[in-house]
XYZ file of C-alpha atoms in Angstrom:
460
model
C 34.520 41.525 44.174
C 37.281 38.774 43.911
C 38.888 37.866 40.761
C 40.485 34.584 40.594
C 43.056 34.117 37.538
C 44.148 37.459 35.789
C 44.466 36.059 32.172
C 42.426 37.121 29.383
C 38.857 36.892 31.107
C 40.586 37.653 34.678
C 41.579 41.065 33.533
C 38.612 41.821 31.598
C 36.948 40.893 33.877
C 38.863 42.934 36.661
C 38.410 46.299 34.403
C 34.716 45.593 34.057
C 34.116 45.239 37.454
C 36.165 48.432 38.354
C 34.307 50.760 35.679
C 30.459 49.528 37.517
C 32.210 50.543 40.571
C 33.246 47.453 42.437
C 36.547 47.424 43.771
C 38.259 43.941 42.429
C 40.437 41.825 44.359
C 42.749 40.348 42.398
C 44.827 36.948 42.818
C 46.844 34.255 40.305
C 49.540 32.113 41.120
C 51.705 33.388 38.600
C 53.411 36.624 40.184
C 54.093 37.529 36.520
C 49.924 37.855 35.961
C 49.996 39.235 39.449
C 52.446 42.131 38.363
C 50.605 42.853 35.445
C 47.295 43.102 37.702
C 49.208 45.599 39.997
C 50.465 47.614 37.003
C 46.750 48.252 35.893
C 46.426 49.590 39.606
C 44.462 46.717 40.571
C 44.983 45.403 44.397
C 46.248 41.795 45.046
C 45.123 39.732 47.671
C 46.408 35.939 48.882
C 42.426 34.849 48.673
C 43.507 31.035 50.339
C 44.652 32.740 53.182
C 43.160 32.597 56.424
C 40.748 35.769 56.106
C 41.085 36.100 52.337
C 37.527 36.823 51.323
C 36.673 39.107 54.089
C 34.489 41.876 53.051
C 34.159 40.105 49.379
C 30.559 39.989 48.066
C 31.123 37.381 44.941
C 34.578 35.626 43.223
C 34.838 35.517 39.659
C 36.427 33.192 38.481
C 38.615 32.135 35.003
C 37.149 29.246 33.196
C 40.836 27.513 33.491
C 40.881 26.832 37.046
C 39.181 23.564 38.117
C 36.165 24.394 40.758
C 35.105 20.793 41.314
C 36.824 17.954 39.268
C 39.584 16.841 39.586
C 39.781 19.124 42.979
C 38.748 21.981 43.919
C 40.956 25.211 43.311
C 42.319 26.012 47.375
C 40.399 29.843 46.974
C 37.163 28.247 45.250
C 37.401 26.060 48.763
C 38.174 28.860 50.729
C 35.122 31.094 48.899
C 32.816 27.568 49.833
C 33.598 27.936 53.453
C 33.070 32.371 53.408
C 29.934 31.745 52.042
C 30.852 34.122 48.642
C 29.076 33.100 45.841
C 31.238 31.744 42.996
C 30.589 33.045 39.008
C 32.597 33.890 36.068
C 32.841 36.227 33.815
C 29.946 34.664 31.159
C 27.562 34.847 34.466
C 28.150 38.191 35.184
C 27.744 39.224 31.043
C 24.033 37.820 31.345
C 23.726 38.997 34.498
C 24.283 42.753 33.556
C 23.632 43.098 29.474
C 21.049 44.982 28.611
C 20.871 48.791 29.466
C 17.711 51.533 29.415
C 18.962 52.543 26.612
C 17.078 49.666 25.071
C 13.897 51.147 26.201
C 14.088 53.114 22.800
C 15.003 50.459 20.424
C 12.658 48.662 17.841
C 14.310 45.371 18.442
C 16.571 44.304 21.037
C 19.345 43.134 20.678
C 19.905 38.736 20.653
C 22.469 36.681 21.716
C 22.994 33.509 20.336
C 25.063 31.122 22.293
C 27.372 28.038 20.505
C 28.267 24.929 22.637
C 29.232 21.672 21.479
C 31.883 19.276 21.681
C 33.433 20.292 18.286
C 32.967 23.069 15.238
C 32.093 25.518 18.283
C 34.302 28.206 16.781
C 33.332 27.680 13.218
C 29.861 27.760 13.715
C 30.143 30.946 16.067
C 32.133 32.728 13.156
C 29.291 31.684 10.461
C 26.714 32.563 12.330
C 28.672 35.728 13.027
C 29.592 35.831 9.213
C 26.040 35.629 7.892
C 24.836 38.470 10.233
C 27.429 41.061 9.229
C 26.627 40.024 5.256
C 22.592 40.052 5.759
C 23.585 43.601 7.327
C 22.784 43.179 11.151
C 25.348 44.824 13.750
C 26.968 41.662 15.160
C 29.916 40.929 17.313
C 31.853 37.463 18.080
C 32.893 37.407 21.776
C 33.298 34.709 24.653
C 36.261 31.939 23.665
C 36.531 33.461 20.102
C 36.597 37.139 18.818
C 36.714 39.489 22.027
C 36.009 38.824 25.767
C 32.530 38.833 26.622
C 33.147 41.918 29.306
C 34.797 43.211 26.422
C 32.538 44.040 23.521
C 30.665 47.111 22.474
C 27.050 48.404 23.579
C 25.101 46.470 21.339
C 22.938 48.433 18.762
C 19.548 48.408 17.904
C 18.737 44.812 16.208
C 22.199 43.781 16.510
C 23.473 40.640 17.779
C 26.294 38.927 20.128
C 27.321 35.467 19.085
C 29.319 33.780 21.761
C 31.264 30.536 21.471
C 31.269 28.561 25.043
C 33.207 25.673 26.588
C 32.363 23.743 29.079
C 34.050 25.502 31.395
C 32.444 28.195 30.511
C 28.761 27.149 31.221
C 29.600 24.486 34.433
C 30.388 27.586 36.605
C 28.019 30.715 34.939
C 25.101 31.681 37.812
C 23.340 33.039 34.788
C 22.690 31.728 31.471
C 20.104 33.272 28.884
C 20.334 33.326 25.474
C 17.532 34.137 23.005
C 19.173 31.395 20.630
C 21.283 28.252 21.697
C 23.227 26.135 19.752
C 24.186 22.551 20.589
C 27.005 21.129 17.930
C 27.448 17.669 19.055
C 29.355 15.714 22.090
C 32.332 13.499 22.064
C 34.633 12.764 25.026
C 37.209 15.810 25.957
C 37.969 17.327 29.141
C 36.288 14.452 31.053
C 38.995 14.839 33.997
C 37.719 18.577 34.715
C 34.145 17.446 34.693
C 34.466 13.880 36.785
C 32.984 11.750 33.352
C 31.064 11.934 30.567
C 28.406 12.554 32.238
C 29.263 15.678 34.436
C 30.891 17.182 30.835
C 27.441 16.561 29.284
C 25.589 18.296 31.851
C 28.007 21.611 31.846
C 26.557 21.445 28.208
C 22.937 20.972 28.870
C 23.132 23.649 31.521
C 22.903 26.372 28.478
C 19.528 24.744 27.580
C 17.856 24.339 30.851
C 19.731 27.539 33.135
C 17.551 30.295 31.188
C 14.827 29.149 28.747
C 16.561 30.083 25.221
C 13.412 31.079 22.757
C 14.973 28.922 20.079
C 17.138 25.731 20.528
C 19.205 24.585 17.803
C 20.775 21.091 18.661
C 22.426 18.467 16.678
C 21.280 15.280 17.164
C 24.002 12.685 15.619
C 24.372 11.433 19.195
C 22.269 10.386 21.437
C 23.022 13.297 24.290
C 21.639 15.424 21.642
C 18.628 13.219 20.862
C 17.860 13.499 24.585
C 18.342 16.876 24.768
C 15.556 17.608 21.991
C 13.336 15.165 23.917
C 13.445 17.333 27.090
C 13.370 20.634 25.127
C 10.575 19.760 23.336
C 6.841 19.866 24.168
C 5.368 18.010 21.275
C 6.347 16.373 18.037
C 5.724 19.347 15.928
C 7.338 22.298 18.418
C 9.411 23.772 16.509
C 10.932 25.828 19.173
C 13.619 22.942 18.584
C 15.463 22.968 15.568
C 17.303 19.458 14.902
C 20.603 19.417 13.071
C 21.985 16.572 11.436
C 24.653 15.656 9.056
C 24.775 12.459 7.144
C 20.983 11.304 7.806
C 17.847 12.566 6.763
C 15.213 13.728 9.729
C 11.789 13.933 9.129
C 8.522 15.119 11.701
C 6.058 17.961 11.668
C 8.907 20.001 13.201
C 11.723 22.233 12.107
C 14.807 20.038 10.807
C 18.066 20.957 8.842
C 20.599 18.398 7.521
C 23.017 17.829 5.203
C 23.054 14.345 3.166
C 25.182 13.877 0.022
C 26.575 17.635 -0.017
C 23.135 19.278 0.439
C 21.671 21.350 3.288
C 17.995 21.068 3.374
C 15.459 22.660 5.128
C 12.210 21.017 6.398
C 9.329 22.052 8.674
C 6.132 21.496 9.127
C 6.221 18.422 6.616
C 7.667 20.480 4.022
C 10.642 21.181 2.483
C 11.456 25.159 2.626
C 15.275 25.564 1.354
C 17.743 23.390 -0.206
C 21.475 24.385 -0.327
C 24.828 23.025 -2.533
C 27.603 22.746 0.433
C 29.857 20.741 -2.032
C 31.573 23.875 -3.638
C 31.536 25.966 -0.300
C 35.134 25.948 -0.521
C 35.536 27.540 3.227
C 33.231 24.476 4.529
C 35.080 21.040 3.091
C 33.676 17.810 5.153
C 30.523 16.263 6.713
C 31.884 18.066 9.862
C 31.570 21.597 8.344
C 28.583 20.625 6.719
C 27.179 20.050 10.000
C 28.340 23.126 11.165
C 26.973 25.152 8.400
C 23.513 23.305 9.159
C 23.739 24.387 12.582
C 24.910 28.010 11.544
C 21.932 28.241 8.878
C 19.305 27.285 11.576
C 20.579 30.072 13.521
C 20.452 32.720 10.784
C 16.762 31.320 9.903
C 15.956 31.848 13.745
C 16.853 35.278 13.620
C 15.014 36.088 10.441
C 16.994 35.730 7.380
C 16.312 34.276 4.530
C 17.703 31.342 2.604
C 19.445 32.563 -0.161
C 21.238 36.044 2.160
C 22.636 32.677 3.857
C 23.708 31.250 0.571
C 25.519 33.713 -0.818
C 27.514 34.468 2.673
C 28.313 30.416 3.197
C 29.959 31.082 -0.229
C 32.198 33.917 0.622
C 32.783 32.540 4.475
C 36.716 32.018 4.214
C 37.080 29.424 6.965
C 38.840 29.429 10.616
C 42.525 29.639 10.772
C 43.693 26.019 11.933
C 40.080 24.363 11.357
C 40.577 22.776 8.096
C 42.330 25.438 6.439
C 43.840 25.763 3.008
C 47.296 27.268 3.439
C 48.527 26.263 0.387
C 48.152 24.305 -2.626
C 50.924 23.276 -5.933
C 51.550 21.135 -8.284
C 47.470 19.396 -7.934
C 48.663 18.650 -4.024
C 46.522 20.684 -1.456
C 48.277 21.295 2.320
C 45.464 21.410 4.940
C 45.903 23.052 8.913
C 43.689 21.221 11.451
C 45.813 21.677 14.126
C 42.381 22.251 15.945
C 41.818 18.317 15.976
C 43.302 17.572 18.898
C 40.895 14.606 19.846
C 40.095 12.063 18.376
C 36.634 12.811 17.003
C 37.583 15.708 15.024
C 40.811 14.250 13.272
C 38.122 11.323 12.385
C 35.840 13.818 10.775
C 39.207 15.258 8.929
C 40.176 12.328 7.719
C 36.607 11.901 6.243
C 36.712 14.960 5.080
C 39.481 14.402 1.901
C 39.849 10.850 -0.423
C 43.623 10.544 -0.185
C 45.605 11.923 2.752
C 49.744 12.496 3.720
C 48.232 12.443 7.664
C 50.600 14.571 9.966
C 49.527 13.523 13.547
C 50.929 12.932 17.052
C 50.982 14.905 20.008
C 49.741 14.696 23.622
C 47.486 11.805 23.640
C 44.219 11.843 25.511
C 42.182 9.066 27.264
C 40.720 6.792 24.905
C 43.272 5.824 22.578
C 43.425 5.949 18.952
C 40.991 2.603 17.564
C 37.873 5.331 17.197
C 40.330 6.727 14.412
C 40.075 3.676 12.044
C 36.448 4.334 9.668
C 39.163 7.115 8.531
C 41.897 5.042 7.887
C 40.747 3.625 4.309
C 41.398 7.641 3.632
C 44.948 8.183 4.525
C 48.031 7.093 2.276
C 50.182 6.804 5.253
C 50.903 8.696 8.728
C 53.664 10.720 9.569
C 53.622 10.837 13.294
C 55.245 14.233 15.537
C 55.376 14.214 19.229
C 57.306 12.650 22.320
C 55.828 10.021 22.244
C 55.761 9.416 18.018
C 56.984 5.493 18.489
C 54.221 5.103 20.724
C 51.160 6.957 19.332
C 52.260 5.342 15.910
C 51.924 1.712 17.291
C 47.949 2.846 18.372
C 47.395 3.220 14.213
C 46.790 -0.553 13.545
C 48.121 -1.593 9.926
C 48.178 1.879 9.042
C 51.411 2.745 7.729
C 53.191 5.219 9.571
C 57.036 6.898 9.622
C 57.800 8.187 13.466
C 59.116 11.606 12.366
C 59.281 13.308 15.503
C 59.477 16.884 14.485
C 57.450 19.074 12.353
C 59.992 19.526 10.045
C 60.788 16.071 9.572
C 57.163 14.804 9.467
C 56.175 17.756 6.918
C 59.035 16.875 4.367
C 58.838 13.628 3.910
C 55.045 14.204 3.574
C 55.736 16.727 0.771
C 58.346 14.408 -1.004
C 55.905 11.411 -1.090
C 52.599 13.273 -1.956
C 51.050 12.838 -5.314
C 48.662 14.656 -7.753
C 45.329 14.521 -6.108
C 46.436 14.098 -2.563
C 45.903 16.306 0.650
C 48.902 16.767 2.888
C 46.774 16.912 5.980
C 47.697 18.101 10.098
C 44.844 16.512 11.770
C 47.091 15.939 15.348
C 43.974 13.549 16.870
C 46.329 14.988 20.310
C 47.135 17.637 22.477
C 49.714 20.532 21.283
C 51.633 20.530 25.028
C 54.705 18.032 24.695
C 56.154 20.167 21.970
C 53.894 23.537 21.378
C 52.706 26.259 23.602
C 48.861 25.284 22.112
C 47.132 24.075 18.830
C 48.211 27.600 17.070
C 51.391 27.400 17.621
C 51.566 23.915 16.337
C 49.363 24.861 13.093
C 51.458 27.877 12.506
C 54.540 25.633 12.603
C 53.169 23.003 9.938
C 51.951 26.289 7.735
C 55.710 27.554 8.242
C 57.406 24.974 6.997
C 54.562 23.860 3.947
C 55.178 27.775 2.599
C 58.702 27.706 3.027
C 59.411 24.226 1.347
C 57.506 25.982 -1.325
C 58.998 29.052 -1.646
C 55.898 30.907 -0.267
C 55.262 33.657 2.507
C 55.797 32.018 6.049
C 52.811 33.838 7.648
C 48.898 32.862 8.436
C-alpha cells in the first residue's frame, strides 16, 4: 500500500495501514517528511520512478496534492499507467469502519458528514457540541478535531462528525454517511477542481457516492436548490432537510431557517420548534445562524430534541478564528475571522456587526473584491495588511481605506480610531501566504497585538 504525502493524513494514514497489516510505501517530496517517515520505521520509495508501484495494491493519497486539476501529481500519473487504484485516507475510513463488535450493540454507531463552501468547521463542532451535551459518545475528526484514521472505536450509539473539503470527497472511493450536511457553495479552490463546476461536483459526490439516510442541505444558492431536487423523491420527502438563512421555506417537507434572529422548525405544514439565535453569543451573524440551522437539523436527525439543542447552542463557545471574541474594552469589541479568506465569508462578516474598524488584505484570489460591497455600508473604514495592501485597497471602491501593511500597523491605528459601539474586525476576504504560514497564524497575530495594546494575556 502506497502512501503519497506524509503530513498529517499521510502518516496517519501510514500507521493505520501498518497496524491492519499492510506494509506502506511511503513517498513526499520534502526529505524532511521523508525523514520523519523513516524515523517511524516506515520504508520510502521514489513512486515516479520507472517501476515505482511494483507489487503496490492501492496509493493513498493526501488531500493536498492535485490528482487532476491543474495537473496531475507525476506518482498519481505513474499509479494511472500501473493500474493501482488511487484513494485517500477518508475512502479507506468508510471503507473499513465498522467492526463485529457492533454485532452486540443496540444502536450503531452514525457518522454525520459536513461539506460546504463555508461554516464547515463550525457546524462540525456544533453538531459535535450538541451530541456531547445531549450525552451521546461523539468525536470530531477529518479536517477538524483528529484524523479520521485516528479516532477511537466508536461506542455503542455514539457518533463521528467529520468536516470535509473538497479535496477530501473528489478523490474518496467510498463515501457513506448516515447523515450529510451541505452548508452552501461559493467560488474557492476552483484551480484544483478545473471550475465551478468540477468544485461543485467534488461536493455533490458526498450526496450521490453512498445514499446518506438523511440529507441536510442549504439551499441559499442555487447548487443547493438543485441538489435537493435530485435528492428528493417528492415534495413532502423529508429525507431532505432544507436549510436556509434569511428567507422563509415552506412545503409539506422538513425545513429549518433562520429569519430575523430566529431558527424555526417546520415539517409537514407545521411549525415544530422555534429558537432565539440573537443572544447565542458563540453564533453572531446570518452566517452562524445558518450554520446553527444546519447543525440543529442534524441533532433533530439523530434524535434530539429541541430544547437539549437550545440549551447547548447557548453554551457553544465558538471556533477559534471564526468570528471570535478575543477581547472587548472600553464598549469596543475586537473580532478574529482570520478564517475569511474569500470573499464570501468576509461579506457575511461584515454583515454580521453595524459598525466595523475592517482589518483585511492578504493573498487575493480570483474574482476580485466588488462581491464585497452589500457589506460596505457596515464598515467605518479599512485598514488593509498584505504585499500587495496599495493594490487590494484600490479593489474597495469609495470605501475608505489606510494601506497599513503590517499587522501591527493596521491593528493600531484601528484601535486609536475605534469608537464606543464599534467592532474592530479581521475579516482578511484573502489568503494568509504572502505574510503568514496560514489563517492561524495570521489570527493569532491580530489577537497578539489587540491583547497586548490592551494590556491583556497574548495567548488564544
Amino acid at each position: 500500500m502506497a502512501v503519497l504525502g506524509l503530513g498529517r493524513s499521510g502518516l496517519s494514514a501510514s500507521r493505520a495501514l501498518r497496524e491492519g497489516g499492510a506494509e506502506p510505501l511511503c513517498w513526499d517530496d520534502s526529505p524532511e517528511a521523508r525523514a520523519r517517515a523513516e524515523a517511524e520505521g516506515f520504508a520510502v520509495r521514489d513512486l515516479a520512478r520507472a517501476g515505482g508501484f511494483e507489487g503496490v495494491r492501492w496509493l493513498v493519497v493526501s488531500p493536498g496534492i492535485p490528482h487532476l486539476y491543474p495537473a496531475p501529481n507525476p506518482v498519481i500519473a505513474a499509479a494511472w499507467e500501473a493500474g493501482v487504484p488511487v484513494d485517500n485516507d477518508i475512502g479507506l475510513f468508510f471503507r473499513s469502519f465498522g467492526s463485529g463488535d457492533w454485532a452486540m450493540f443496540d444502536q450503531p454507531p452514525k457518522v454525520i458528514a459536513v461539506t460546504g463552501s463555508n461554516g464547515k468547521s463550525t457546524t462540525s463542532a456544533l453538531i459535535h457540541h450538541i451530541l456531547q451535551s445531549a450525552g451521546r459518545d461523539c468525536q470530531l475528526a477529518g479536517n477538524i478535531g483528529r484524523g479520521v484514521l485516528d479516532i477511537d472505536p466508536p461506542a455503542d450509539g455514539g457518533a463521528v462528525v467529520l468536516e470535509l473539503s473538497s479535496y477530501q470527497t473528489d478523490l474518496a472511493r467510498a463515501l457513506t454517511p448516515d447523515v450529510a450536511v451541505f452548508t452552501n457553495l461559493s467560488p474557492d479552490h476552483l484551480d484544483r477542481h478545473g471550475g465551478m463546476g468540477g468544485y461543485f461536483a467534488a461536493k455533490r459526490r458526498l450526496f450521490a457516492e453512498g445514499g446518506p439516510d438523511r440529507c441536510i442541505v442549504g439551499v441559499d444558492e442555487p447548487e443547493g436548490r438543485y441538489l435537493v431536487n435530485q435528492l428528493s423523491e417528492a415534495p413532502e420527502d423529508d429525507r431532505v432537510i432544507r436549510v436556509s438563512s434569511g428567507r422563509k421555506l415552506s412545503g409539506p417537507g422538513w425545513d429549518i431557517f433562520a429569519r430575523k434572529g430566529f431558527l424555526t422548525e417546520w415539517r409537514k405544514g407545521r411549525q415544530m420548534a422555534s429558537i432565539d439565535l440573537r443572544e447565542v453569543r458563540g453564533l453572531p451573524g446570518a452566517h452562524n445562524h445558518q450554520n446553527a440551522c444546519a447543525a440543529y437539523a442534524a441533532a433533530r436527525a439523530l434524535g434530539i430534541a429541541p430544547r437539549v439543542i437550545e440549551r447547548a447552542l447557548h453554551s457553544f463557545e465558538g471556533l477559534p478564528h471564526r468570528s471570535q471574541i478575543v477581547a472587548e474594552a472600553g464598549g469596543i469589541t475586537y473580532v478574529n475571522d482570520s478564517k475569511a479568506t474569500n470573499v464570501d465569508a468576509a461579506l457575511k462578516a461584515l454583515q454580521a456587526f453595524p459598525r466595523i474598524r475592517w482589518v483585511c488584505g492578504g493573498l487575493m484570489k480570483e474574482g476580485g473584491l466588488k462581491a464585497l460591497a452589500p457589506g460596505f455600508a457596515n464598515v467605518a473604514k479599512a485598514y488593509v495588511i498584505g504585499r500587495e495592501a496599495a493594490g487590494f485597497a484600490l479593489g474597495l471602491a469609495d470605501l475608505e481605506a489606510e494601506v497599513c501593511t503590517d499587522m501591527g500597523t493596521a491593528v493600531r491605528r484601528a484601535m486609536s480610531e475605534a469608537q464606543p459601539g464599534e467592532v474592530v474586525l479581521l475579516a482578511p476576504a484573502a489568503a494568509s501566504f504572502d505574510q503568514y504560514d496560514n489563517f492561524e497564524k495570521r489570527g493569532e497575530d491580530f489577537a497578539a497585538h489587540v491583547r497586548t495594546a490592551l494590556g491583556l494575556q497574548t495567548g488564544l
